[in-house]
mmCIF file of C-alpha atoms and ligand atoms in Angstrom:
data_model
loop_
_atom_site.group_PDB
_atom_site.id
_atom_site.type_symbol
_atom_site.label_atom_id
_atom_site.label_comp_id
_atom_site.label_asym_id
_atom_site.label_seq_id
_atom_site.Cartn_x
_atom_site.Cartn_y
_atom_site.Cartn_z
ATOM 1 C CA UNK D 1 -54.055 -41.744 109.824
ATOM 2 C CA UNK D 2 -58.372 -40.463 109.171
ATOM 3 C CA UNK D 3 -60.752 -42.914 107.847
ATOM 4 C CA UNK D 4 -63.841 -43.225 106.285
ATOM 5 C CA UNK D 5 -67.133 -44.168 109.270
ATOM 6 C CA UNK D 6 -69.201 -46.774 107.145
ATOM 7 C CA UNK D 7 -72.607 -48.299 107.614
ATOM 8 C CA UNK D 8 -74.272 -50.957 105.680
ATOM 9 C CA UNK D 9 -77.329 -51.336 105.589
ATOM 10 C CA UNK D 10 -78.817 -54.874 104.825
ATOM 11 C CA UNK D 11 -75.049 -55.917 106.839
ATOM 12 C CA UNK D 12 -76.918 -59.337 106.883
ATOM 13 C CA UNK D 13 -77.799 -60.496 103.153
ATOM 14 C CA UNK D 14 -75.812 -62.175 100.316
ATOM 15 C CA UNK D 15 -73.894 -58.326 99.315
ATOM 16 C CA UNK D 16 -73.930 -56.315 102.856
ATOM 17 C CA UNK D 17 -72.365 -59.988 104.297
ATOM 18 C CA UNK D 18 -69.609 -58.938 101.654
ATOM 19 C CA UNK D 19 -69.427 -55.085 102.115
ATOM 20 C CA UNK D 20 -68.541 -55.871 105.727
ATOM 21 C CA UNK D 21 -65.758 -57.709 105.013
ATOM 22 C CA UNK D 22 -64.527 -55.917 102.060
ATOM 23 C CA UNK D 23 -64.343 -52.492 104.525
ATOM 24 C CA UNK D 24 -62.918 -53.978 107.250
ATOM 25 C CA UNK D 25 -59.972 -55.341 105.369
ATOM 26 C CA UNK D 26 -58.975 -52.260 104.174
ATOM 27 C CA UNK D 27 -56.651 -49.819 106.344
ATOM 28 C CA UNK D 28 -58.916 -45.818 104.995
ATOM 29 C CA UNK D 29 -62.446 -47.230 105.705
ATOM 30 C CA UNK D 30 -64.082 -48.200 109.336
ATOM 31 C CA UNK D 31 -67.105 -50.062 109.814
ATOM 32 C CA UNK D 32 -68.880 -47.577 112.841
ATOM 33 C CA UNK D 33 -72.249 -50.218 112.294
ATOM 34 C CA UNK D 34 -74.508 -52.558 110.928
ATOM 35 C CA UNK D 35 -78.298 -52.651 109.827
ATOM 36 C CA UNK D 36 -80.846 -54.886 108.966
ATOM 37 C CA UNK D 37 -83.911 -56.561 110.112
ATOM 38 C CA UNK D 38 -82.966 -60.055 110.029
ATOM 39 C CA UNK D 39 -79.991 -61.561 112.539
ATOM 40 C CA UNK D 40 -80.642 -58.233 114.517
ATOM 41 C CA UNK D 41 -78.579 -58.446 117.850
ATOM 42 C CA UNK D 42 -75.515 -60.752 116.162
ATOM 43 C CA UNK D 43 -71.718 -59.992 115.473
ATOM 44 C CA UNK D 44 -72.096 -59.006 111.474
ATOM 45 C CA UNK D 45 -68.257 -59.518 111.768
ATOM 46 C CA UNK D 46 -68.822 -63.023 112.993
ATOM 47 C CA UNK D 47 -72.201 -63.514 109.759
ATOM 48 C CA UNK D 48 -69.808 -62.174 107.591
ATOM 49 C CA UNK D 49 -67.032 -64.974 108.451
ATOM 50 C CA UNK D 50 -64.220 -63.032 109.265
ATOM 51 C CA UNK D 51 -64.859 -63.570 113.395
ATOM 52 C CA UNK D 52 -65.895 -60.696 115.700
ATOM 53 C CA UNK D 53 -65.852 -57.303 115.708
ATOM 54 C CA UNK D 54 -68.135 -56.073 118.576
ATOM 55 C CA UNK D 55 -70.338 -55.004 115.408
ATOM 56 C CA UNK D 56 -73.821 -55.860 116.483
ATOM 57 C CA UNK D 57 -76.402 -55.985 113.825
ATOM 58 C CA UNK D 58 -79.436 -53.312 114.448
ATOM 59 C CA UNK D 59 -82.454 -52.211 112.828
ATOM 60 C CA UNK D 60 -83.164 -48.373 113.543
ATOM 61 C CA UNK D 61 -81.336 -46.885 110.516
ATOM 62 C CA UNK D 62 -82.001 -43.236 111.286
ATOM 63 C CA UNK D 63 -80.353 -43.227 115.331
ATOM 64 C CA UNK D 64 -77.314 -45.647 114.111
ATOM 65 C CA UNK D 65 -76.353 -43.062 111.510
ATOM 66 C CA UNK D 66 -76.552 -40.051 114.066
ATOM 67 C CA UNK D 67 -74.897 -41.696 116.475
ATOM 68 C CA UNK D 68 -72.015 -43.869 114.910
ATOM 69 C CA UNK D 69 -70.914 -40.349 113.271
ATOM 70 C CA UNK D 70 -71.528 -42.349 109.984
ATOM 71 C CA UNK D 71 -70.457 -40.833 106.682
ATOM 72 C CA UNK D 72 -71.371 -42.891 104.665
ATOM 73 C CA UNK D 73 -74.175 -45.320 104.329
ATOM 74 C CA UNK D 74 -73.576 -48.409 101.837
ATOM 75 C CA UNK D 75 -77.532 -49.863 100.480
ATOM 76 C CA UNK D 76 -77.437 -53.196 100.222
ATOM 77 C CA UNK D 77 -81.639 -53.873 100.638
ATOM 78 C CA UNK D 78 -84.128 -54.831 98.866
ATOM 79 C CA UNK D 79 -85.739 -52.575 96.555
ATOM 80 C CA UNK D 80 -89.070 -51.959 98.846
ATOM 81 C CA UNK D 81 -86.382 -50.620 101.034
ATOM 82 C CA UNK D 82 -84.368 -48.438 99.498
ATOM 83 C CA UNK D 83 -86.052 -45.328 98.714
ATOM 84 C CA UNK D 84 -86.711 -44.592 102.417
ATOM 85 C CA UNK D 85 -83.096 -45.925 103.060
ATOM 86 C CA UNK D 86 -81.254 -43.363 101.063
ATOM 87 C CA UNK D 87 -83.946 -40.498 102.315
ATOM 88 C CA UNK D 88 -83.423 -41.811 105.430
ATOM 89 C CA UNK D 89 -79.087 -41.093 105.076
ATOM 90 C CA UNK D 90 -79.656 -37.713 103.296
ATOM 91 C CA UNK D 91 -81.575 -36.429 106.318
ATOM 92 C CA UNK D 92 -79.420 -37.235 108.635
ATOM 93 C CA UNK D 93 -76.422 -34.807 106.317
ATOM 94 C CA UNK D 94 -74.768 -39.391 105.216
ATOM 95 C CA UNK D 95 -73.142 -39.741 101.960
ATOM 96 C CA UNK D 96 -74.991 -43.180 99.955
ATOM 97 C CA UNK D 97 -73.577 -46.184 98.490
ATOM 98 C CA UNK D 98 -76.241 -47.797 96.567
ATOM 99 C CA UNK D 99 -76.994 -50.421 95.242
ATOM 100 C CA UNK D 100 -79.777 -51.965 95.664
ATOM 101 C CA UNK D 101 -81.584 -52.044 91.877
ATOM 102 C CA UNK D 102 -85.592 -51.371 91.518
ATOM 103 C CA UNK D 103 -85.163 -47.188 91.769
ATOM 104 C CA UNK D 104 -86.972 -46.307 89.041
ATOM 105 C CA UNK D 105 -85.874 -42.305 86.839
ATOM 106 C CA UNK D 106 -88.374 -40.783 89.755
ATOM 107 C CA UNK D 107 -87.408 -42.902 93.060
ATOM 108 C CA UNK D 108 -83.436 -41.183 91.083
ATOM 109 C CA UNK D 109 -85.052 -37.663 90.598
ATOM 110 C CA UNK D 110 -86.438 -37.336 94.699
ATOM 111 C CA UNK D 111 -83.460 -38.625 96.082
ATOM 112 C CA UNK D 112 -81.231 -36.103 93.760
ATOM 113 C CA UNK D 113 -83.815 -33.047 94.972
ATOM 114 C CA UNK D 114 -83.276 -33.631 98.820
ATOM 115 C CA UNK D 115 -79.527 -35.189 98.083
ATOM 116 C CA UNK D 116 -78.908 -31.492 96.156
ATOM 117 C CA UNK D 117 -79.788 -28.811 98.719
ATOM 118 C CA UNK D 118 -79.468 -31.239 101.956
ATOM 119 C CA UNK D 119 -75.753 -30.924 100.136
ATOM 120 C CA UNK D 120 -74.583 -34.653 100.322
ATOM 121 C CA UNK D 121 -73.532 -36.702 97.388
ATOM 122 C CA UNK D 122 -75.364 -40.628 96.806
ATOM 123 C CA UNK D 123 -73.672 -42.970 94.096
ATOM 124 C CA UNK D 124 -76.527 -45.436 92.454
ATOM 125 C CA UNK D 125 -74.943 -48.231 90.848
ATOM 126 C CA UNK D 126 -76.687 -51.000 89.285
ATOM 127 C CA UNK D 127 -73.867 -52.409 88.444
ATOM 128 C CA UNK D 128 -70.057 -52.474 90.329
ATOM 129 C CA UNK D 129 -68.381 -55.089 88.579
ATOM 130 C CA UNK D 130 -65.365 -53.088 86.662
ATOM 131 C CA UNK D 131 -65.387 -55.770 84.121
ATOM 132 C CA UNK D 132 -69.815 -55.104 83.450
ATOM 133 C CA UNK D 133 -68.655 -51.219 83.062
ATOM 134 C CA UNK D 134 -66.247 -51.750 80.468
ATOM 135 C CA UNK D 135 -69.169 -54.277 79.050
ATOM 136 C CA UNK D 136 -71.492 -51.677 78.782
ATOM 137 C CA UNK D 137 -68.905 -48.962 77.471
ATOM 138 C CA UNK D 138 -68.906 -52.062 74.735
ATOM 139 C CA UNK D 139 -72.164 -51.946 73.943
ATOM 140 C CA UNK D 140 -71.641 -48.206 73.713
ATOM 141 C CA UNK D 141 -69.885 -48.733 70.738
ATOM 142 C CA UNK D 142 -70.619 -52.039 68.498
ATOM 143 C CA UNK D 143 -74.445 -49.879 68.803
ATOM 144 C CA UNK D 144 -73.095 -47.087 66.438
ATOM 145 C CA UNK D 145 -72.800 -50.039 63.644
ATOM 146 C CA UNK D 146 -75.374 -52.817 64.857
ATOM 147 C CA UNK D 147 -78.903 -51.449 64.822
ATOM 148 C CA UNK D 148 -80.097 -54.326 66.341
ATOM 149 C CA UNK D 149 -79.393 -56.915 70.148
ATOM 150 C CA UNK D 150 -80.673 -58.403 72.626
ATOM 151 C CA UNK D 151 -79.748 -58.503 76.312
ATOM 152 C CA UNK D 152 -79.886 -61.315 77.911
ATOM 153 C CA UNK D 153 -79.245 -61.338 81.669
ATOM 154 C CA UNK D 154 -79.230 -65.195 84.337
ATOM 155 C CA UNK D 155 -78.715 -64.001 87.868
ATOM 156 C CA UNK D 156 -79.262 -66.601 90.511
ATOM 157 C CA UNK D 157 -82.626 -68.051 91.403
ATOM 158 C CA UNK D 158 -83.064 -65.567 95.281
ATOM 159 C CA UNK D 159 -82.748 -62.118 92.744
ATOM 160 C CA UNK D 160 -86.010 -60.420 93.127
ATOM 161 C CA UNK D 161 -86.834 -57.640 90.117
ATOM 162 C CA UNK D 162 -86.858 -58.683 87.144
ATOM 163 C CA UNK D 163 -84.810 -57.236 84.364
ATOM 164 C CA UNK D 164 -81.468 -56.663 86.267
ATOM 165 C CA UNK D 165 -80.371 -52.643 87.049
ATOM 166 C CA UNK D 166 -78.093 -53.649 84.621
ATOM 167 C CA UNK D 167 -79.715 -54.142 81.665
ATOM 168 C CA UNK D 168 -81.583 -51.693 81.872
ATOM 169 C CA UNK D 169 -79.415 -49.047 81.575
ATOM 170 C CA UNK D 170 -77.631 -50.873 78.874
ATOM 171 C CA UNK D 171 -80.771 -50.533 77.088
ATOM 172 C CA UNK D 172 -81.125 -47.126 77.697
ATOM 173 C CA UNK D 173 -77.576 -46.914 75.946
ATOM 174 C CA UNK D 174 -77.547 -48.471 73.192
ATOM 175 C CA UNK D 175 -80.930 -46.835 72.858
ATOM 176 C CA UNK D 176 -79.409 -43.848 73.377
ATOM 177 C CA UNK D 177 -76.430 -43.978 71.075
ATOM 178 C CA UNK D 178 -79.421 -44.954 68.294
ATOM 179 C CA UNK D 179 -81.430 -42.127 68.803
ATOM 180 C CA UNK D 180 -78.229 -40.034 68.355
ATOM 181 C CA UNK D 181 -77.956 -40.925 64.980
ATOM 182 C CA UNK D 182 -80.881 -40.076 64.280
ATOM 183 C CA UNK D 183 -82.752 -43.814 64.237
ATOM 184 C CA UNK D 184 -85.894 -44.489 66.159
ATOM 185 C CA UNK D 185 -87.692 -48.179 66.416
ATOM 186 C CA UNK D 186 -89.604 -47.905 63.650
ATOM 187 C CA UNK D 187 -86.366 -47.433 61.477
ATOM 188 C CA UNK D 188 -85.797 -50.774 63.679
ATOM 189 C CA UNK D 189 -88.875 -52.840 63.014
ATOM 190 C CA UNK D 190 -89.633 -52.063 59.606
ATOM 191 C CA UNK D 191 -86.248 -53.860 58.959
ATOM 192 C CA UNK D 192 -87.310 -56.758 59.891
ATOM 193 C CA UNK D 193 -89.208 -58.772 57.256
ATOM 194 C CA UNK D 194 -91.528 -60.682 59.321
ATOM 195 C CA UNK D 195 -94.837 -59.621 61.167
ATOM 196 C CA UNK D 196 -93.198 -61.510 64.934
ATOM 197 C CA UNK D 197 -96.287 -63.152 67.726
ATOM 198 C CA UNK D 198 -96.062 -64.352 70.709
ATOM 199 C CA UNK D 199 -97.866 -68.656 71.247
ATOM 200 C CA UNK D 200 -96.729 -68.512 74.344
ATOM 201 C CA UNK D 201 -97.154 -65.013 75.751
ATOM 202 C CA UNK D 202 -93.414 -63.547 77.239
ATOM 203 C CA UNK D 203 -91.493 -65.448 74.513
ATOM 204 C CA UNK D 204 -89.630 -62.761 73.304
ATOM 205 C CA UNK D 205 -88.937 -61.188 76.766
ATOM 206 C CA UNK D 206 -90.099 -57.204 77.717
ATOM 207 C CA UNK D 207 -89.202 -54.415 75.259
ATOM 208 C CA UNK D 208 -87.268 -51.438 76.829
ATOM 209 C CA UNK D 209 -87.342 -48.470 73.746
ATOM 210 C CA UNK D 210 -87.950 -51.868 71.340
ATOM 211 C CA UNK D 211 -84.150 -54.050 72.757
ATOM 212 C CA UNK D 212 -85.812 -58.200 73.474
ATOM 213 C CA UNK D 213 -84.370 -57.613 77.794
ATOM 214 C CA UNK D 214 -84.657 -61.534 78.772
ATOM 215 C CA UNK D 215 -84.015 -63.042 82.121
ATOM 216 C CA UNK D 216 -83.069 -66.430 83.333
ATOM 217 C CA UNK D 217 -83.132 -67.031 86.683
ATOM 218 C CA UNK D 218 -81.908 -70.428 88.503
ATOM 219 C CA UNK D 219 -79.512 -71.735 91.520
ATOM 220 C CA UNK D 220 -75.988 -71.385 90.008
ATOM 221 C CA UNK D 221 -76.288 -67.972 88.400
ATOM 222 C CA UNK D 222 -74.712 -64.931 90.232
ATOM 223 C CA UNK D 223 -74.586 -62.117 88.062
ATOM 224 C CA UNK D 224 -73.329 -62.731 83.754
ATOM 225 C CA UNK D 225 -75.219 -60.492 80.999
ATOM 226 C CA UNK D 226 -75.086 -61.040 77.041
ATOM 227 C CA UNK D 227 -75.212 -58.140 74.785
ATOM 228 C CA UNK D 228 -75.961 -59.901 71.499
ATOM 229 C CA UNK D 229 -75.873 -57.677 68.099
ATOM 230 C CA UNK D 230 -76.311 -58.810 64.695
ATOM 231 C CA UNK D 231 -76.492 -57.614 61.125
ATOM 232 C CA UNK D 232 -76.881 -60.203 58.648
ATOM 233 C CA UNK D 233 -74.506 -62.928 58.349
ATOM 234 C CA UNK D 234 -72.421 -61.704 61.550
ATOM 235 C CA UNK D 235 -73.531 -61.591 65.295
ATOM 236 C CA UNK D 236 -71.446 -59.918 68.132
ATOM 237 C CA UNK D 237 -71.539 -61.256 71.874
ATOM 238 C CA UNK D 238 -70.784 -59.548 74.588
ATOM 239 C CA UNK D 239 -70.553 -61.213 78.126
ATOM 240 C CA UNK D 240 -69.665 -60.239 81.707
ATOM 241 C CA UNK D 241 -69.678 -62.977 84.099
ATOM 242 C CA UNK D 242 -69.771 -62.634 87.744
ATOM 243 C CA UNK D 243 -68.800 -65.516 89.925
ATOM 244 C CA UNK D 244 -69.174 -64.465 92.896
ATOM 245 C CA UNK D 245 -69.747 -61.663 95.254
ATOM 246 C CA UNK D 246 -66.300 -60.492 94.997
ATOM 247 C CA UNK D 247 -66.582 -59.252 92.220
ATOM 248 C CA UNK D 248 -68.645 -55.570 93.106
ATOM 249 C CA UNK D 249 -66.481 -54.970 95.609
ATOM 250 C CA UNK D 250 -63.569 -53.583 94.067
ATOM 251 C CA UNK D 251 -66.182 -50.783 92.614
ATOM 252 C CA UNK D 252 -67.596 -50.838 96.622
ATOM 253 C CA UNK D 253 -64.303 -49.885 97.918
ATOM 254 C CA UNK D 254 -63.585 -47.014 95.605
ATOM 255 C CA UNK D 255 -67.804 -45.623 95.300
ATOM 256 C CA UNK D 256 -66.929 -45.248 98.965
ATOM 257 C CA UNK D 257 -64.408 -43.839 98.581
ATOM 258 C CA UNK D 258 -64.836 -41.736 96.083
ATOM 259 C CA UNK D 259 -68.815 -40.669 97.484
ATOM 260 C CA UNK D 260 -67.817 -37.459 98.823
ATOM 261 C CA UNK D 261 -66.585 -35.886 95.427
ATOM 262 C CA UNK D 262 -70.041 -35.437 94.349
ATOM 263 C CA UNK D 263 -73.647 -33.488 95.610
ATOM 264 C CA UNK D 264 -77.238 -34.841 94.236
ATOM 265 C CA UNK D 265 -76.797 -38.525 92.661
ATOM 266 C CA UNK D 266 -74.803 -40.259 90.405
ATOM 267 C CA UNK D 267 -76.087 -42.820 88.499
ATOM 268 C CA UNK D 268 -73.205 -45.175 87.350
ATOM 269 C CA UNK D 269 -69.724 -46.682 88.239
ATOM 270 C CA UNK D 270 -68.488 -45.511 84.675
ATOM 271 C CA UNK D 271 -69.078 -42.020 85.452
ATOM 272 C CA UNK D 272 -66.144 -42.194 88.392
ATOM 273 C CA UNK D 273 -64.426 -45.329 85.507
ATOM 274 C CA UNK D 274 -64.722 -43.261 82.872
HETATM 275 P P1 NAD E 301 -80.712 -60.370 100.297
HETATM 276 O O1 NAD E 301 -81.756 -61.088 100.207
HETATM 277 O O2 NAD E 301 -79.070 -61.272 100.212
HETATM 278 O O3 NAD E 301 -79.717 -59.022 101.190
HETATM 279 C C1 NAD E 301 -81.076 -57.803 101.179
HETATM 280 C C2 NAD E 301 -81.094 -57.958 102.665
HETATM 281 O O4 NAD E 301 -81.447 -56.646 103.006
HETATM 282 C C3 NAD E 301 -81.748 -58.449 104.131
HETATM 283 O O5 NAD E 301 -81.126 -59.394 104.630
HETATM 284 C C4 NAD E 301 -82.880 -57.952 104.667
HETATM 285 O O6 NAD E 301 -83.341 -58.517 105.572
HETATM 286 C C5 NAD E 301 -82.088 -56.183 104.535
HETATM 287 N N1 NAD E 301 -83.616 -55.411 104.225
HETATM 288 C C6 NAD E 301 -83.568 -56.349 103.413
HETATM 289 N N2 NAD E 301 -84.892 -54.102 104.634
HETATM 290 C C7 NAD E 301 -84.411 -53.481 105.202
HETATM 291 C C8 NAD E 301 -84.443 -52.834 105.358
HETATM 292 N N3 NAD E 301 -85.682 -51.675 104.975
HETATM 293 N N4 NAD E 301 -83.828 -52.340 106.255
HETATM 294 C C9 NAD E 301 -82.634 -52.826 106.395
HETATM 295 N N5 NAD E 301 -82.624 -54.105 105.810
HETATM 296 C C10 NAD E 301 -83.429 -54.423 105.018
HETATM 297 O O7 NAD E 301 -79.984 -59.998 99.000
HETATM 298 P P2 NAD E 301 -78.718 -59.036 97.713
HETATM 299 O O8 NAD E 301 -78.705 -60.830 96.975
HETATM 300 O O9 NAD E 301 -78.095 -59.322 98.762
HETATM 301 O O10 NAD E 301 -79.346 -58.233 97.065
HETATM 302 C C11 NAD E 301 -79.189 -56.855 97.647
HETATM 303 C C12 NAD E 301 -80.186 -55.607 96.400
HETATM 304 O O11 NAD E 301 -78.441 -55.796 95.872
HETATM 305 C C13 NAD E 301 -80.883 -55.911 95.680
HETATM 306 O O12 NAD E 301 -81.513 -55.225 95.146
HETATM 307 C C14 NAD E 301 -79.881 -56.391 94.242
HETATM 308 O O13 NAD E 301 -79.998 -57.380 93.356
HETATM 309 C C15 NAD E 301 -78.647 -56.162 94.685
HETATM 310 N N6 NAD E 301 -77.364 -55.836 93.978
HETATM 311 C C16 NAD E 301 -76.804 -54.860 93.385
HETATM 312 C C17 NAD E 301 -76.020 -55.598 93.228
HETATM 313 C C18 NAD E 301 -74.448 -54.269 91.940
HETATM 314 O O14 NAD E 301 -73.278 -54.526 92.297
HETATM 315 N N7 NAD E 301 -75.169 -52.641 92.193
HETATM 316 C C19 NAD E 301 -74.991 -56.487 92.739
HETATM 317 C C20 NAD E 301 -75.763 -57.469 93.462
HETATM 318 C C21 NAD E 301 -77.666 -57.654 93.957
#
């Protein structure tokens, strides 16, 4: 059976370890390498809790991709590293499945240009949980009827960036629906009767196209989001909870299996789901 050769970048991290575990538990994927700047020299399987795999964690992504003949690189590193990592994969002609958040639109445009020129595909998904994709889908539907919304995202206290990529994407999708209905930010604000001021700056959260986004960081959380729509006399709350990192793995495995279907950047797991 031909299998897809996978390198996991960020293999010693919380998500990377889960990906190592998931990839080694299915027959159609083969883990050929593990990269991280931490836990160098340790066995990726031991760290992931699946027992030794004979694959040591190493640095030097470019050399690793070439030596192992990798076909897909999965990246769960950190916002400051991901752009370089993806360009390294593209240069090596390796497809990329990217879960690391923090990529700007300019980064995505540049990656799209480079990947298209090289003839490889890059799947970037701010959230690999299928339930979270459905939440975003339902939010788009609700936005057609509700011109007011606030987003609350809640994550573990080790998360570095805020707001989450999922919250940003949800806000963008809602704003797009409103735009298609000819409803702009001013229309929404005019319908509020109070002049707002914050005695504590930031109390009303960050604003994306007039949508308030609130970020909570506490131990005990994994990844959660509420999208609260309001109209006089009623609210509609959509909530998704990832209670363990296992929730992301069916989406990551789907991404690895299907990333070769496209060239350039594909943004969002929804592009594969719907
Ligand atoms: P983590 O800090 O536990 O792991 C990151 C790992 O990457 C660490 O082991 C670190 O040493 C390594 N690393 C950083 N820069 C590197 C580089 N240049 N080369 C090699 N290794 C490098 O973080 P985490 O919780 O696993 O999350 C990783 C990323 O994934 C974050 O951006 C997070 O927001 C994102 N995330 C995305 C999803 C999704 O569904 N898309 C889900 C959860 C987390």
